[in-house]
Short mmCIF file of C-alpha atoms in Angstrom, two decimals:
data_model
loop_
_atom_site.label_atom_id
_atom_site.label_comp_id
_atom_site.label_asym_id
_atom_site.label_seq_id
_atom_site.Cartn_x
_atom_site.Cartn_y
_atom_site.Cartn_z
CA UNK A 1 -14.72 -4.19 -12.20
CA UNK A 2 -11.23 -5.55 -12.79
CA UNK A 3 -9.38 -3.42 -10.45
CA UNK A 4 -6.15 -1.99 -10.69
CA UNK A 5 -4.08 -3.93 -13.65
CA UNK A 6 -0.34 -3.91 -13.41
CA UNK A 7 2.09 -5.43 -16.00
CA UNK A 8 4.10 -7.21 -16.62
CA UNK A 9 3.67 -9.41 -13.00
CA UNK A 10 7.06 -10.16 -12.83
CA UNK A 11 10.86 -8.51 -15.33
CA UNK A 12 14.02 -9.72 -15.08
CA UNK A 13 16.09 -7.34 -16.37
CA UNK A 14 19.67 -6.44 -16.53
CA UNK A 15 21.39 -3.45 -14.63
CA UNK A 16 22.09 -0.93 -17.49
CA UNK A 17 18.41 -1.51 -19.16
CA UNK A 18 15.91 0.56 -19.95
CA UNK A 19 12.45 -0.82 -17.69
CA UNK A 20 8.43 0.17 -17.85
CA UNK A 21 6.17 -0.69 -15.50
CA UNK A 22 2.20 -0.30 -16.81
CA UNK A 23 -0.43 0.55 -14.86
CA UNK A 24 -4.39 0.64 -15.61
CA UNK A 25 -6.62 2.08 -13.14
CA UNK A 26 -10.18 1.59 -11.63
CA UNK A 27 -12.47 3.35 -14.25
CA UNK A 28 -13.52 6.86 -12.60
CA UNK A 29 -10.71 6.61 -9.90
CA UNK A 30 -9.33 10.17 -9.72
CA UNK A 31 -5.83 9.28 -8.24
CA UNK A 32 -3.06 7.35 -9.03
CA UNK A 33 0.09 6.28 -6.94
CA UNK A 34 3.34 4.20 -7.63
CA UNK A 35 5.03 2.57 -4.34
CA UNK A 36 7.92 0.26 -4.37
CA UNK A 37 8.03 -2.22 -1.34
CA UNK A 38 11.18 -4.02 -0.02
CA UNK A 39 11.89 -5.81 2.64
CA UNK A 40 14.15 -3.39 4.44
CA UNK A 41 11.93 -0.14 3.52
CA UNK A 42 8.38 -1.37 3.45
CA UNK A 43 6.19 0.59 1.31
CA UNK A 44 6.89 4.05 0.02
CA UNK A 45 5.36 6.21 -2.34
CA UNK A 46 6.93 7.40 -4.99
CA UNK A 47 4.43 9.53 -6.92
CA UNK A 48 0.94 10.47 -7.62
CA UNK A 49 -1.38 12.16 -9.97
CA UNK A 50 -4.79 13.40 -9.82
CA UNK A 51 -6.83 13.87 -12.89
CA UNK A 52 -3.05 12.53 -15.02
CA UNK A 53 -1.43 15.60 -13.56
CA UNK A 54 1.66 14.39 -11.32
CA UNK A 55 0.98 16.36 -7.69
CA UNK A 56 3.88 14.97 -5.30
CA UNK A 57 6.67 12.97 -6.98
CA UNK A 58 9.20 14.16 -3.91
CA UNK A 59 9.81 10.00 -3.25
CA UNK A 60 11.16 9.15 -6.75
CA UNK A 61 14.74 8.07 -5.84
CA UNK A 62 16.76 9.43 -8.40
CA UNK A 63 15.85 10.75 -11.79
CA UNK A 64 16.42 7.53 -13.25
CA UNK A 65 13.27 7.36 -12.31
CA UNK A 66 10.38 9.08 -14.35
CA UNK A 67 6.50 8.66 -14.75
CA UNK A 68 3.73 9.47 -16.81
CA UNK A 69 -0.12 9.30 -17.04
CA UNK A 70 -1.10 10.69 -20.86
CA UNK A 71 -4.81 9.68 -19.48
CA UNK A 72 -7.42 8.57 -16.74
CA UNK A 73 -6.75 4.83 -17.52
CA UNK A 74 -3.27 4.43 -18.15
CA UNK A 75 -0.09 5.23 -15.97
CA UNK A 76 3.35 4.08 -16.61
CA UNK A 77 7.09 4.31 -14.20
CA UNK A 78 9.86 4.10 -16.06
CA UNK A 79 13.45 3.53 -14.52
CA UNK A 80 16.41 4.06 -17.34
CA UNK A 81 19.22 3.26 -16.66
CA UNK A 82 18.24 0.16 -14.00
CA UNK A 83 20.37 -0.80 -11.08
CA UNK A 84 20.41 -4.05 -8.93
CA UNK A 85 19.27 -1.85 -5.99
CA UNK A 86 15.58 -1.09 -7.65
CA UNK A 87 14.86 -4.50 -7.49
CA UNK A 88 11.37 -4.47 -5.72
CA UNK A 89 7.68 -5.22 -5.92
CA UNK A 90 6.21 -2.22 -7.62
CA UNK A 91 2.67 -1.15 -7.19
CA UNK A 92 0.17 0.71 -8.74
CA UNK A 93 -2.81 1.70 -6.98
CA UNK A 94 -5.88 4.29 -7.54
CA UNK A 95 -8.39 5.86 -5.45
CA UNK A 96 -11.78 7.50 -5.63
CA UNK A 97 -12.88 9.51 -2.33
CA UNK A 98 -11.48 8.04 0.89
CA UNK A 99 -10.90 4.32 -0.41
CA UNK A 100 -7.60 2.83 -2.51
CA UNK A 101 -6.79 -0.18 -3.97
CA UNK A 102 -4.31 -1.72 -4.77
CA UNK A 103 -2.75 -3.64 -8.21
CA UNK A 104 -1.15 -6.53 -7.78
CA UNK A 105 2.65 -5.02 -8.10
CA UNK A 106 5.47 -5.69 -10.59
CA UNK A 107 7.82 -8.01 -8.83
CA UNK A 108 11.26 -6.30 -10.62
CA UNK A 109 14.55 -8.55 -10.36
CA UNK A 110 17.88 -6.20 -12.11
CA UNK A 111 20.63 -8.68 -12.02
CA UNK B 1 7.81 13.41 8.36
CA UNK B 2 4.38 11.58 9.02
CA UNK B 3 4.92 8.31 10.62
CA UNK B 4 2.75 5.71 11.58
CA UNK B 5 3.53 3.68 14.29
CA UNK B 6 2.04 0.12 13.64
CA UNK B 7 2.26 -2.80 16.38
CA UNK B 8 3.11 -6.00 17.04
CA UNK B 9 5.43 -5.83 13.95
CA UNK B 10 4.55 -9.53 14.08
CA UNK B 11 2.62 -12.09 15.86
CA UNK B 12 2.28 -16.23 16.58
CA UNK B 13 -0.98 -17.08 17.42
CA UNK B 14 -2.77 -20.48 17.59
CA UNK B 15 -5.84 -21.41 15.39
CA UNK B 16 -9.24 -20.21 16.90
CA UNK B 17 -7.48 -17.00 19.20
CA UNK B 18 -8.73 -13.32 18.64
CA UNK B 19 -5.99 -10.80 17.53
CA UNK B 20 -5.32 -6.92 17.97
CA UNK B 21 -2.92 -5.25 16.60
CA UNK B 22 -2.73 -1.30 15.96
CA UNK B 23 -1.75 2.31 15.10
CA UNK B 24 -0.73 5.48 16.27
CA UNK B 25 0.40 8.73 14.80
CA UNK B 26 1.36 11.99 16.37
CA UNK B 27 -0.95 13.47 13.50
CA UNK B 28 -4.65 13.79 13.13
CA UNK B 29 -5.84 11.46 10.07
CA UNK B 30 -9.42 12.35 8.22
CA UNK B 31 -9.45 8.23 7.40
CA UNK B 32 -8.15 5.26 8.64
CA UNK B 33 -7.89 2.24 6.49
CA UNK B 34 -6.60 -1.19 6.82
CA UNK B 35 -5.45 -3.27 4.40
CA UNK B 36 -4.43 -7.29 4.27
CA UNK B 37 -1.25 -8.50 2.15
CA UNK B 38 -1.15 -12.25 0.90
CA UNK B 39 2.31 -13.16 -0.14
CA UNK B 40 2.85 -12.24 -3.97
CA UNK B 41 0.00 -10.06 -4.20
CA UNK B 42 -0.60 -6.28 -3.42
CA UNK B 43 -2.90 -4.90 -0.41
CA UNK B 44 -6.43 -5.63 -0.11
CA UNK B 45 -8.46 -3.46 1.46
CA UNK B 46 -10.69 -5.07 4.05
CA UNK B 47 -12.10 -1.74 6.56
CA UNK B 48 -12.47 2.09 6.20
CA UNK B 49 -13.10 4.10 8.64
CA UNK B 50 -14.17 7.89 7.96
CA UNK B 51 -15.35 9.31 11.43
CA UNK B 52 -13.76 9.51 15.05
CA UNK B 53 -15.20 7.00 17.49
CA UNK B 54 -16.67 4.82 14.43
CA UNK B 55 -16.39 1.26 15.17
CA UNK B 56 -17.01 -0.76 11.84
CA UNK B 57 -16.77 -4.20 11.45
CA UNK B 58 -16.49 -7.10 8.27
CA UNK B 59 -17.01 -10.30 8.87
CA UNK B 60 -14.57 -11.29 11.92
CA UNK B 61 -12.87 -8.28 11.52
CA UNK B 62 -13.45 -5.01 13.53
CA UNK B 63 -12.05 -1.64 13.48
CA UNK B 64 -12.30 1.36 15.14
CA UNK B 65 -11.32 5.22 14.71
CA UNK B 66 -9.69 6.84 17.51
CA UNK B 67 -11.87 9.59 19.44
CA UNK B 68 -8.73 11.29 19.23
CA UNK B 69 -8.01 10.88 15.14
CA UNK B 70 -3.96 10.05 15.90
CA UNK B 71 -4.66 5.83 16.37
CA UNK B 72 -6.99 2.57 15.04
CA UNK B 73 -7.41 -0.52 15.90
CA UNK B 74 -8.32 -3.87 14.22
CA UNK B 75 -9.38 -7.02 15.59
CA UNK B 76 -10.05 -10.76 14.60
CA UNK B 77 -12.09 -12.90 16.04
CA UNK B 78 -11.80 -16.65 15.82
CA UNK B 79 -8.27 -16.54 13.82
CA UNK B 80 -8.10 -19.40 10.94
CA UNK B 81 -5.40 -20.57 8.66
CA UNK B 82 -6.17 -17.94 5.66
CA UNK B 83 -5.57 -14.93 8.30
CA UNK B 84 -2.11 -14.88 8.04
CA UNK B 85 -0.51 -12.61 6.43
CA UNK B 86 0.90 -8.44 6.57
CA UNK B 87 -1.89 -6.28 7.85
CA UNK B 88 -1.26 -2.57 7.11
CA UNK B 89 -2.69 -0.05 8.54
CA UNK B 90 -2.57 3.38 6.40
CA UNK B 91 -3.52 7.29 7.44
CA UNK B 92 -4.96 9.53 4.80
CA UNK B 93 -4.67 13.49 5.43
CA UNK B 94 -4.76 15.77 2.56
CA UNK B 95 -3.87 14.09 -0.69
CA UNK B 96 -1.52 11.51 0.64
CA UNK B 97 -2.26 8.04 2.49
CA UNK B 98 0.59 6.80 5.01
CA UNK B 99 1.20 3.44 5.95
CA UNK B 100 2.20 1.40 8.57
CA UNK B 101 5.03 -0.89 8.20
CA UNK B 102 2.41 -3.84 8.69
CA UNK B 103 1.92 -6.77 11.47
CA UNK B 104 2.96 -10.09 9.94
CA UNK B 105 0.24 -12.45 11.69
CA UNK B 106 1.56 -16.28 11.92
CA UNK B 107 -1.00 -18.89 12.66
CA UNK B 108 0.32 -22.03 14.70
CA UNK B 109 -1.16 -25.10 13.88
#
């Protein structure tokens, strides 16, 4: 299996533009989660579905923040406008039963 | 909230030493998992743990569940260069997992 597939691995992007982060999940895997880790706040989790249906998305920051899953393999976190203060590594991950793993993030630079 | 309460937040070690590190809660967990962060890449899992008291172990790494459910250890025996790194260690109760804010492990040559 590929795992969890994230893209792009790295955006530069300017504050004021529109940014989508794309997620593909482990075939089968019944959850999916977005986290953003920084420095200063580790990792937090911002959202998750189970079977595409969003469940807990109390850590998005702001609704600048939105994201979808239209189906079982594909997930995407959009943040319109962007600010220099989202700038993060961005993960996807997925789980099945008691075990998750982990993409290997979105490293997101807003200048 | 749920918090996790993961130490050493970091550690300097020499070549060839065992390590510990660990976690506590004030909440029960149903699973304990650890993961292992390389620098530019997200968190690998490397132990689960599903039962209280379970001791499980991969390669030079062991873990164990607390009897109690609120703490977890993980060891490593015979530390070497590619060990170092952010371990996390992460709590799973209902739908959600929690995680630790991670032990940076340093090896010294």
């Amino acid at each position: 299996d590929a795992g969890v597939i994230q893209s792009p691995r790295h955006e530069v992007t300017e504050m004021g533009q529109e940014v989508t982060l794309r997620c593909k999940p482990i075939s089968g895997h019944d959850y999916l989660f977005w986290y953003r880790q920084t420095m200063m706040r580790g990792l937090e989790l911002l959202i998750y579905f189970n079977n595409n249906v969003p469940i807990d998305d109390s850590g998005m920051p702001e609704d600048r923040f939105s994201a979808k899953m239209p189906n079982a393999s594909f997930s995407t976190l959009k943040i319109q406008p962007s600010e220099p203060r989202d700038s993060a590594v961005y993960f996807c991950a997925s789980r099945l039963g008691g075990k998750q793993y982990f993409g290997p993030g979105t490293r997101l630079t807003v200048t | 909230g749920q918090q996790l309460n993961q130490s050493p937040q970091s550690m300097f070690i020499q070549e060839g030493e065992d390590v510990s590190m660990n976690c506590t809660s004030s909440s029960i967990f149903n699973t304990w998992l650890w993961y292992k962060q390389d620098p530019g890449e997200g968190p690998v899992l490397l132990i689960a743990l599903y039962k209280a008291g379970e001791l499980t172990s991969n390669g030079r790494l062991t873990a164990q569940f607390g009897i109690t459910r609120k703490d977890s250890f993980l060891n490593i025996s015979a530390s070497i260069p590619s060990d170092v790194g952010i371990y996390f260690c992460a709590g799973n109760r209902d739908d959600k997992i929690i995680f630790g804010k991670g032990t940076r492990l340093h090896i010294l040559p």
